[in-house]
Amino acid sequence: MAKTRTAFFCSSCGAQSPKWIGKCSSCGEWNTYVEEVVQRAETGVNTGFQVKKASTPTLITEVVLSGENRIDTANNELNRVLGGGLVPGSVVLVGGEPGIGKSTLMLQVALTIRNQKVLYVSGEESEQQIRMRAERLGMGRNECYILTETATNEILGHIAKLNPGIVIIDSIQTLTSDNIDASAGSISQIRETASELQRFAKTVNVPVILIGHITKEGTLAGPKLLEHMVDTVLQFEGDRNYGYRILRSVKNRFGSTSELGIYEMQSSGLREVSNPSEILITQHEEPVSGTAVAATIEGLRPMLIETQALVSSAAYGTPQRSCTGFDTRRLNMLLAVLEKRSGFKLGVKDVFLNIAGGLRVEDPATDLAVVAAVLSSNIDIPISSKTTFAAEVGLSGEIRPVTRVEQRVSEAEKLGFDAIMISRLNLKAAKSVAKTIKVMPVSKIEDVFRLLFG
Ligand code: TYD
Ligand code: MG
């Protein structure tokens, strides 16, 4: 009997160390090392599925391309985020907090994908539970097999027999490998099981989708470790109080990482939201102060989203600044610029900012809408709900141009907006596509106030 051997692993990045250390030398995180048993089973490596293939060096020009034969997942939002569909042999990690809807999304994909045999492996729910969920989602007509199993050698054995075209694992944290004597969900198990599945995917050219849990604290084997191993990392997120869910690509070896997929959680599963602007703009009966619509672009898709600001006198000593869906530091910067350039005493006011719909925006073109919303709330005069904004604001109060302004203008026009405020430096491009929409160029923050409120 071999002696039990243990090692220490960083729970953030998965780095290994023979002894405990306080700061991870690989990712720089503190206090992330945990001890784990790494004793190898004496039977040797047995993954249950082994295709021995001698690898030889090949001239890059002689590597045979299998062409762009991506697998259509029958889910447009997912296809877009993946960069056009599933790449055969790729490993995709879908991460997200518990209860956000990962299992629902993947089961939905398993049920609707066409011309593919799908194996849905669950270590979390029973067959009956999955069947009940499938009925709620509307049963597909395709070949979807359910397997409730957590041991990887068993799973790989079943795969070898069934020969599915797609494998979905729910979740990687429940899997165990015989080769490692550690509990499910531990870092060494995750590393081992994920690499076994990755080996399988690459040898037989079948895509594997792994579902992974993320805890807020990231204490459990964080996704970081897996992120290095897989080809694509998708993050499923959203505010649980809103019905909207966003699928974001964090890493993608086969596509862009700036794409977004938007879903709405309904009682019969996730509905794809193909026109996000419609849901992100609140319909007001009459104009209200403190709201401004930004013409943003997420990935390749233009999106009009509403920013809402509330400026009020600070009731207590220190004024509060609070943001939902927007970077607080960026808001502070914009407020400082406003204070300096427009002379408003915002330093003594509480400022709250909210992006409607529970979305998180990163596009710098949102700046101008935020500034407009703050100004509007501060003087309590509404901005026309038919006006939209697309520009970045610089530290000296200059209104800076943004990328792909043509697309933003066209989208605003399509959705019935009658004016768009942009940087003067974007004027030519905006004018080239504007048909009915009025283009309002500005170059300084002072102009914004004057144009909006006279
Ligand atoms: P689930 O997919 O189990 O989350 P995860 O796998 O990420 O932990 O989704 C759970 C939530 O989704 C749960 O709170 C119920 C809700 N839900 C719906 O609103 N509609 C549906 O059709 C389904 C299946 C789930
Ligand atoms: Mg689940």
Coordinates of C-alpha atoms and ligand atoms in Angstrom, one line a residue:
M1 CA 0.0 0.0 0.0
A2 CA 1.5 3.3 -1.1
K3 CA 1.9 6.0 1.5
T4 CA -0.8 8.7 1.3
R5 CA 0.7 11.6 -0.4
T6 CA -0.8 15.1 -0.1
A7 CA 0.0 18.4 -1.7
F8 CA -1.3 21.9 -1.5
F9 CA -3.3 23.5 -4.3
C10 CA -4.3 27.1 -4.9
S11 CA -8.0 27.2 -5.0
S12 CA -7.9 30.2 -7.3
C13 CA -5.6 29.1 -10.1
G14 CA -4.9 25.5 -9.3
A15 CA -1.1 25.8 -8.8
Q16 CA 0.5 23.1 -6.8
S17 CA 3.0 23.4 -4.0
P18 CA 4.6 20.7 -1.8
K19 CA 4.0 22.9 1.3
W20 CA 1.5 25.5 2.5
I21 CA 2.2 29.0 1.4
G22 CA 0.3 32.2 2.2
K23 CA 0.6 33.9 -1.2
C24 CA 0.2 32.0 -4.4
S25 CA 3.3 32.6 -6.5
S26 CA 1.4 31.9 -9.6
C27 CA -1.7 34.1 -9.4
G28 CA -0.7 36.3 -6.4
E29 CA -3.9 35.6 -4.4
W30 CA -3.6 35.3 -0.6
N31 CA -4.7 32.4 1.6
T32 CA -5.9 30.2 -1.2
Y33 CA -3.9 27.1 -0.6
V34 CA -5.7 24.0 0.6
E35 CA -4.3 20.5 1.3
E36 CA -5.4 17.6 -0.8
V37 CA -4.7 13.9 -1.2
V38 CA -3.0 13.2 -4.4
Q39 CA -2.3 9.5 -4.0
R40 CA -2.6 7.7 -7.3
A41 CA -4.6 4.5 -7.4
E42 CA -2.3 1.5 -7.8
T43 CA -4.2 0.2 -10.8
G44 CA -2.5 2.8 -12.9
V45 CA -4.3 5.2 -15.3
N46 CA -7.6 3.8 -16.5
T47 CA -9.9 6.3 -18.1
G48 CA -12.1 3.6 -19.5
F49 CA -11.8 5.2 -22.8
Q50 CA -8.5 5.2 -24.5
V51 CA -7.7 5.6 -28.1
K52 CA -4.1 5.3 -28.6
K53 CA -2.8 7.4 -31.4
A54 CA 0.8 7.8 -32.3
S55 CA 1.4 11.5 -32.7
T56 CA 3.9 12.6 -35.3
P57 CA 5.2 16.0 -36.3
T58 CA 3.3 17.3 -39.3
L59 CA 4.1 20.3 -41.5
I60 CA 1.6 23.0 -40.8
T61 CA 0.8 23.3 -44.5
E62 CA -0.1 19.6 -44.5
V63 CA -2.5 19.7 -41.5
V64 CA -5.9 18.7 -42.9
L65 CA -8.6 21.2 -42.0
S66 CA -11.9 19.7 -41.3
G67 CA -13.5 22.9 -42.5
E68 CA -16.0 25.1 -40.7
N69 CA -18.2 22.3 -39.7
R70 CA -19.6 23.9 -36.6
I71 CA -22.5 22.2 -34.9
D72 CA -25.6 24.3 -34.9
T73 CA -27.0 24.3 -31.4
A74 CA -30.5 25.4 -32.6
N75 CA -30.2 28.3 -30.1
N76 CA -29.2 31.5 -31.9
E77 CA -28.0 33.3 -28.8
L78 CA -25.7 30.4 -27.8
N79 CA -24.5 30.1 -31.4
R80 CA -23.6 33.7 -31.5
V81 CA -21.7 33.6 -28.2
L82 CA -19.8 30.5 -29.3
G83 CA -18.8 32.3 -32.5
G84 CA -21.1 30.4 -34.9
G85 CA -21.9 27.1 -33.2
L86 CA -20.1 24.3 -31.4
V87 CA -16.7 23.4 -32.7
P88 CA -16.3 19.6 -32.8
G89 CA -13.8 18.4 -30.2
S90 CA -13.9 21.6 -28.2
V91 CA -14.5 21.8 -24.5
V92 CA -16.9 24.5 -23.4
L93 CA -17.2 25.5 -19.8
V94 CA -20.5 27.2 -18.8
G95 CA -20.0 28.9 -15.4
G96 CA -22.5 30.7 -13.2
E97 CA -23.9 31.0 -9.7
P98 CA -26.2 28.3 -8.5
G99 CA -29.8 28.8 -9.6
I100 CA -29.0 31.1 -12.4
G101 CA -30.3 28.6 -15.0
K102 CA -27.3 26.7 -16.3
S103 CA -28.9 23.3 -16.2
T104 CA -32.1 24.7 -17.8
L105 CA -30.1 26.2 -20.7
M106 CA -28.1 23.1 -21.3
L107 CA -31.1 20.8 -21.1
Q108 CA -32.9 23.0 -23.5
V109 CA -30.0 22.8 -25.9
A110 CA -29.9 19.0 -25.4
L111 CA -33.6 18.8 -26.3
T112 CA -33.6 21.1 -29.3
I113 CA -30.4 20.4 -31.1
R114 CA -31.1 18.6 -34.4
N115 CA -29.5 15.6 -36.0
Q116 CA -27.3 14.8 -33.0
K117 CA -27.3 12.2 -30.4
V118 CA -26.9 14.1 -27.1
L119 CA -25.8 12.6 -23.8
Y120 CA -26.7 14.7 -20.8
V121 CA -24.8 13.5 -17.7
S122 CA -26.1 14.7 -14.4
G123 CA -24.6 14.3 -11.1
E124 CA -27.0 16.7 -9.4
E125 CA -30.5 15.6 -10.3
S126 CA -32.2 12.3 -10.7
E127 CA -33.6 11.0 -14.1
Q128 CA -37.1 11.8 -12.9
Q129 CA -36.2 15.3 -12.0
I130 CA -34.6 15.9 -15.4
R131 CA -37.6 14.3 -17.1
M132 CA -39.9 16.7 -15.2
R133 CA -37.8 19.7 -16.2
A134 CA -37.7 18.5 -19.8
E135 CA -41.5 18.3 -19.8
R136 CA -41.7 21.8 -18.5
L137 CA -39.3 23.0 -21.3
G138 CA -41.2 21.1 -24.0
M139 CA -39.8 17.8 -25.0
G140 CA -37.8 17.7 -28.1
R141 CA -38.0 15.1 -30.8
N142 CA -34.3 14.3 -30.9
E143 CA -32.2 11.7 -29.4
C144 CA -31.4 13.0 -25.9
Y145 CA -30.0 10.4 -23.4
I146 CA -29.9 11.0 -19.7
L147 CA -27.2 9.5 -17.5
T148 CA -27.0 10.0 -13.8
E149 CA -23.5 9.1 -13.0
T150 CA -20.5 10.8 -11.4
A151 CA -17.5 8.5 -12.0
T152 CA -15.6 9.5 -15.1
N153 CA -14.5 6.0 -16.1
E154 CA -18.2 4.9 -16.0
I155 CA -19.2 7.9 -18.0
L156 CA -16.5 7.4 -20.6
G157 CA -17.5 3.7 -20.8
H158 CA -21.1 4.7 -21.5
I159 CA -20.0 7.2 -24.1
A160 CA -17.9 4.6 -25.9
K161 CA -21.0 2.4 -26.2
L162 CA -23.6 5.1 -27.0
N163 CA -21.4 7.2 -29.3
P164 CA -23.1 10.5 -28.8
G165 CA -22.4 13.6 -30.9
I166 CA -22.4 16.0 -28.0
V167 CA -21.8 15.4 -24.3
I168 CA -23.1 17.7 -21.6
I169 CA -21.8 17.3 -18.0
D170 CA -23.8 18.8 -15.1
S171 CA -21.6 19.6 -13.3
I172 CA -17.9 19.2 -13.3
Q173 CA -17.9 19.7 -9.5
T174 CA -19.7 16.4 -9.0
L175 CA -17.4 14.2 -11.0
T176 CA -14.8 11.9 -9.5
S177 CA -12.0 10.0 -11.1
D178 CA -10.7 6.6 -9.9
N179 CA -7.2 7.8 -10.5
I180 CA -7.4 10.3 -7.7
D181 CA -8.3 9.8 -4.1
A182 CA -9.9 13.1 -3.3
S183 CA -13.5 14.2 -2.8
A184 CA -15.7 15.4 -5.6
G185 CA -15.4 19.1 -6.2
S186 CA -11.8 19.3 -4.8
I187 CA -9.2 21.0 -7.0
S188 CA -7.3 17.8 -7.8
Q189 CA -10.5 16.0 -8.8
I190 CA -11.7 18.9 -11.0
R191 CA -8.3 19.0 -12.7
E192 CA -8.2 15.3 -13.3
T193 CA -11.8 14.8 -14.4
A194 CA -11.7 17.8 -16.7
S195 CA -8.5 16.7 -18.3
E196 CA -9.9 13.2 -18.8
L197 CA -12.9 14.7 -20.6
Q198 CA -10.7 17.0 -22.5
R199 CA -8.6 14.1 -23.7
F200 CA -11.8 12.3 -24.8
A201 CA -13.1 15.4 -26.7
K202 CA -9.8 15.8 -28.6
T203 CA -9.4 12.2 -29.5
V204 CA -12.8 11.5 -30.8
N205 CA -13.6 15.0 -32.0
V206 CA -16.9 15.3 -30.0
P207 CA -17.7 18.5 -28.2
V208 CA -18.1 18.4 -24.4
I209 CA -20.0 21.1 -22.5
L210 CA -19.1 21.3 -18.8
I211 CA -21.3 23.1 -16.3
G212 CA -19.4 24.6 -13.4
H213 CA -20.5 26.3 -10.3
I214 CA -19.0 29.6 -9.1
T215 CA -19.4 30.7 -5.6
K216 CA -19.4 34.4 -4.8
E217 CA -16.3 34.0 -2.7
G218 CA -14.7 31.7 -5.2
T219 CA -13.6 29.4 -2.4
L220 CA -14.6 26.1 -4.0
A221 CA -12.3 25.2 -6.9
G222 CA -12.7 28.4 -8.8
P223 CA -13.3 28.5 -12.5
K224 CA -9.8 29.9 -13.0
L225 CA -8.2 26.5 -13.0
L226 CA -10.7 25.2 -15.5
E227 CA -10.4 28.3 -17.6
H228 CA -6.9 27.4 -18.5
M229 CA -7.8 23.9 -19.6
V230 CA -10.9 24.4 -21.7
D231 CA -11.3 26.0 -25.1
T232 CA -14.2 28.3 -24.4
V233 CA -15.5 29.8 -21.2
L234 CA -19.0 31.1 -21.1
Q235 CA -20.4 32.9 -18.1
F236 CA -24.1 32.8 -17.4
E237 CA -25.1 35.7 -15.3
G238 CA -28.0 38.0 -14.3
D239 CA -29.7 39.6 -11.5
R240 CA -32.0 37.0 -9.9
N241 CA -34.6 39.6 -9.3
Y242 CA -34.9 40.3 -13.0
G243 CA -35.9 37.7 -15.5
Y244 CA -33.0 38.5 -17.8
R245 CA -30.0 36.3 -18.1
I246 CA -26.9 37.1 -20.0
L247 CA -24.5 34.6 -21.6
R248 CA -21.1 36.2 -22.0
S249 CA -18.0 34.7 -23.5
V250 CA -15.0 35.1 -21.3
K251 CA -12.5 33.1 -23.3
N252 CA -13.0 31.7 -26.8
R253 CA -10.4 30.0 -28.9
F254 CA -12.8 29.9 -31.8
G255 CA -14.4 33.3 -31.7
S256 CA -14.7 36.7 -30.3
T257 CA -15.1 37.3 -26.5
S258 CA -17.2 40.4 -26.9
E259 CA -20.4 38.6 -27.8
L260 CA -23.5 38.5 -25.6
G261 CA -26.5 36.3 -25.6
I262 CA -29.6 37.5 -23.9
Y263 CA -32.3 35.3 -22.5
E264 CA -35.4 35.7 -20.4
M265 CA -36.3 33.1 -17.8
Q266 CA -39.9 32.2 -18.1
S267 CA -42.0 29.4 -16.6
S268 CA -41.3 27.3 -19.7
G269 CA -37.6 27.8 -19.8
L270 CA -35.3 30.4 -21.3
R271 CA -36.6 32.4 -24.2
E272 CA -34.1 33.9 -26.6
V273 CA -34.2 37.7 -26.7
S274 CA -33.3 38.6 -30.2
N275 CA -34.1 42.3 -30.0
P276 CA -32.7 43.4 -26.6
S277 CA -33.4 47.1 -27.1
E278 CA -37.1 46.5 -26.7
I279 CA -36.7 45.1 -23.2
L280 CA -34.0 47.4 -22.0
I281 CA -36.0 50.6 -22.5
T282 CA -38.7 51.2 -20.1
Q283 CA -41.9 52.6 -21.6
H284 CA -42.9 55.7 -19.7
E285 CA -46.3 57.2 -20.0
E286 CA -44.8 60.7 -19.8
P287 CA -41.2 61.8 -19.7
V288 CA -39.5 61.5 -16.3
S289 CA -36.4 63.3 -15.2
G290 CA -33.1 61.4 -14.7
T291 CA -33.4 58.9 -17.5
A292 CA -31.4 58.9 -20.7
V293 CA -31.0 56.2 -23.4
A294 CA -27.5 55.1 -24.5
A295 CA -26.8 53.7 -27.9
T296 CA -24.2 51.0 -26.9
I297 CA -22.7 48.1 -28.7
E298 CA -22.1 44.8 -27.0
G299 CA -20.0 42.5 -29.2
L300 CA -21.3 43.0 -32.7
R301 CA -24.8 44.0 -31.6
P302 CA -26.0 47.5 -31.1
M303 CA -28.3 47.8 -28.1
L304 CA -30.2 50.8 -26.8
I305 CA -30.3 50.8 -23.0
E306 CA -31.7 53.1 -20.5
T307 CA -29.6 54.7 -17.8
Q308 CA -31.4 56.1 -14.7
A309 CA -29.9 58.5 -12.3
L310 CA -31.2 59.9 -9.1
V311 CA -29.4 63.0 -7.6
S312 CA -30.6 64.2 -4.3
S313 CA -29.2 66.3 -1.4
A314 CA -27.1 64.1 0.9
A315 CA -29.1 63.5 4.1
Y316 CA -26.0 62.5 6.0
G317 CA -22.4 63.7 6.1
T318 CA -20.8 61.7 3.4
P319 CA -22.7 61.7 0.1
Q320 CA -23.4 58.3 -1.3
R321 CA -22.5 57.0 -4.7
S322 CA -24.1 53.8 -5.8
C323 CA -24.2 52.1 -9.2
T324 CA -26.0 49.0 -10.5
G325 CA -24.7 47.8 -13.8
F326 CA -22.1 50.5 -14.2
D327 CA -18.6 51.0 -12.8
T328 CA -18.7 53.2 -9.7
R329 CA -15.2 54.6 -10.3
R330 CA -16.3 55.7 -13.7
L331 CA -19.4 57.4 -12.3
N332 CA -17.2 59.2 -9.8
M333 CA -14.9 60.3 -12.6
L334 CA -17.9 61.6 -14.6
L335 CA -19.3 63.5 -11.6
A336 CA -15.9 65.1 -11.0
V337 CA -15.7 66.2 -14.6
L338 CA -19.3 67.6 -14.4
E339 CA -18.5 69.4 -11.2
K340 CA -15.4 71.0 -12.6
R341 CA -16.7 71.9 -16.1
S342 CA -20.4 72.7 -15.6
G343 CA -20.2 74.2 -12.1
F344 CA -22.9 71.9 -10.6
K345 CA -22.2 71.2 -6.9
L346 CA -22.6 67.5 -7.2
G347 CA -20.0 66.9 -4.5
V348 CA -22.6 67.4 -1.8
K349 CA -25.3 65.3 -3.5
D350 CA -26.1 61.6 -3.2
V351 CA -26.0 60.0 -6.7
F352 CA -27.5 56.7 -7.6
L353 CA -27.2 55.2 -11.0
N354 CA -28.9 52.2 -12.5
I355 CA -28.8 50.5 -15.8
A356 CA -32.3 49.2 -16.6
G357 CA -32.9 45.5 -17.0
G358 CA -30.1 44.3 -14.7
L359 CA -27.6 44.6 -17.5
R360 CA -23.9 45.4 -16.9
V361 CA -22.4 47.8 -19.5
E362 CA -18.8 48.3 -20.3
D363 CA -19.1 50.3 -23.5
P364 CA -17.5 53.7 -22.9
A365 CA -20.1 55.2 -25.2
T366 CA -22.5 55.0 -22.3
D367 CA -20.7 58.0 -20.6
L368 CA -22.7 60.7 -22.3
A369 CA -26.1 59.1 -21.4
V370 CA -24.9 58.8 -17.8
V371 CA -23.9 62.5 -17.8
A372 CA -27.2 63.5 -19.4
A373 CA -29.2 61.4 -16.9
V374 CA -27.4 63.0 -13.9
L375 CA -27.9 66.5 -15.3
S376 CA -31.5 65.8 -15.9
S377 CA -32.1 64.5 -12.4
N378 CA -30.2 67.3 -10.8
I379 CA -32.4 70.0 -12.3
D380 CA -35.4 67.8 -12.5
I381 CA -36.2 68.4 -16.1
P382 CA -36.8 65.3 -18.3
I383 CA -35.0 64.6 -21.5
S384 CA -37.2 63.7 -24.5
S385 CA -37.6 60.0 -24.5
K386 CA -36.9 60.1 -28.3
T387 CA -33.3 61.3 -27.8
T388 CA -30.4 58.9 -27.4
F389 CA -26.7 59.3 -26.7
A390 CA -23.4 57.7 -27.8
A391 CA -20.1 59.3 -26.8
E392 CA -17.3 58.9 -24.3
V393 CA -16.5 61.7 -21.9
G394 CA -12.9 62.6 -21.3
L395 CA -11.3 64.0 -18.2
S396 CA -11.1 67.6 -19.5
G397 CA -14.8 67.5 -20.3
E398 CA -14.3 66.8 -24.0
I399 CA -16.8 64.6 -25.8
R400 CA -14.9 61.9 -27.5
P401 CA -15.8 59.8 -30.5
V402 CA -16.8 56.2 -30.3
T403 CA -16.4 53.2 -32.6
R404 CA -19.0 52.1 -35.1
V405 CA -21.2 55.1 -34.7
E406 CA -23.0 54.3 -38.0
Q407 CA -24.4 51.1 -36.4
R408 CA -25.5 53.0 -33.4
V409 CA -27.3 55.7 -35.4
S410 CA -29.0 53.1 -37.6
E411 CA -30.2 51.1 -34.6
A412 CA -31.6 54.3 -32.9
E413 CA -33.3 55.3 -36.1
K414 CA -34.7 51.8 -36.6
L415 CA -36.2 51.9 -33.1
G416 CA -37.9 55.2 -33.7
F417 CA -35.6 57.7 -31.9
D418 CA -35.7 61.1 -33.5
A419 CA -32.4 62.5 -32.2
I420 CA -28.9 61.2 -31.3
M421 CA -26.2 63.2 -29.5
I422 CA -22.7 62.2 -30.5
S423 CA -19.2 63.7 -30.5
R424 CA -18.5 66.3 -33.1
L425 CA -15.6 64.1 -34.3
N426 CA -18.1 61.4 -35.2
L427 CA -20.3 63.8 -37.2
K428 CA -19.3 62.8 -40.7
A429 CA -19.8 59.1 -40.1
A430 CA -23.1 59.6 -38.3
K431 CA -24.4 61.9 -41.1
S432 CA -23.6 59.3 -43.7
V433 CA -26.2 56.9 -42.4
A434 CA -28.7 59.2 -40.7
K435 CA -31.9 59.5 -42.8
T436 CA -34.6 60.8 -40.6
I437 CA -32.9 61.0 -37.2
K438 CA -31.4 64.4 -36.1
V439 CA -27.7 64.2 -35.4
M440 CA -26.6 66.5 -32.5
P441 CA -22.9 66.9 -32.4
V442 CA -21.2 68.2 -29.2
S443 CA -17.6 68.8 -28.4
K444 CA -17.6 69.9 -24.8
I445 CA -19.7 69.0 -21.7
E446 CA -21.0 72.6 -21.5
D447 CA -22.6 72.1 -24.9
V448 CA -24.5 69.1 -23.6
F449 CA -26.3 71.1 -21.0
R450 CA -27.0 73.9 -23.3
L451 CA -28.4 71.7 -26.1
L452 CA -30.6 69.6 -23.7
F453 CA -31.9 72.2 -21.4
G454 CA -31.3 75.5 -23.1
Ligands
TYD1 P1 -31.3 25.8 -12.9 O1 -31.1 25.6 -14.3 O2 -31.6 24.7 -12.0 O3 -30.0 26.6 -12.3 P2 -28.5 26.1 -12.2 O4 -28.3 24.9 -12.9 O5 -27.7 27.2 -12.7 O6 -28.2 26.0 -10.7 O7 -32.4 26.9 -12.8 C1 -33.0 27.2 -11.6 C2 -34.0 28.3 -11.6 O8 -34.7 28.5 -12.8 C3 -35.0 28.0 -10.6 O9 -35.0 29.0 -9.7 C4 -36.3 27.8 -11.3 C5 -36.1 28.6 -12.6 N1 -36.8 28.0 -13.7 C6 -37.8 28.8 -14.4 O10 -38.1 29.9 -14.0 N2 -38.4 28.3 -15.5 C7 -38.1 27.1 -16.0 O11 -38.8 26.6 -17.0 C8 -37.2 26.3 -15.3 C9 -36.8 24.9 -15.8 C10 -36.5 26.8 -14.2
MG2 MG -28.0 22.9 -12.1

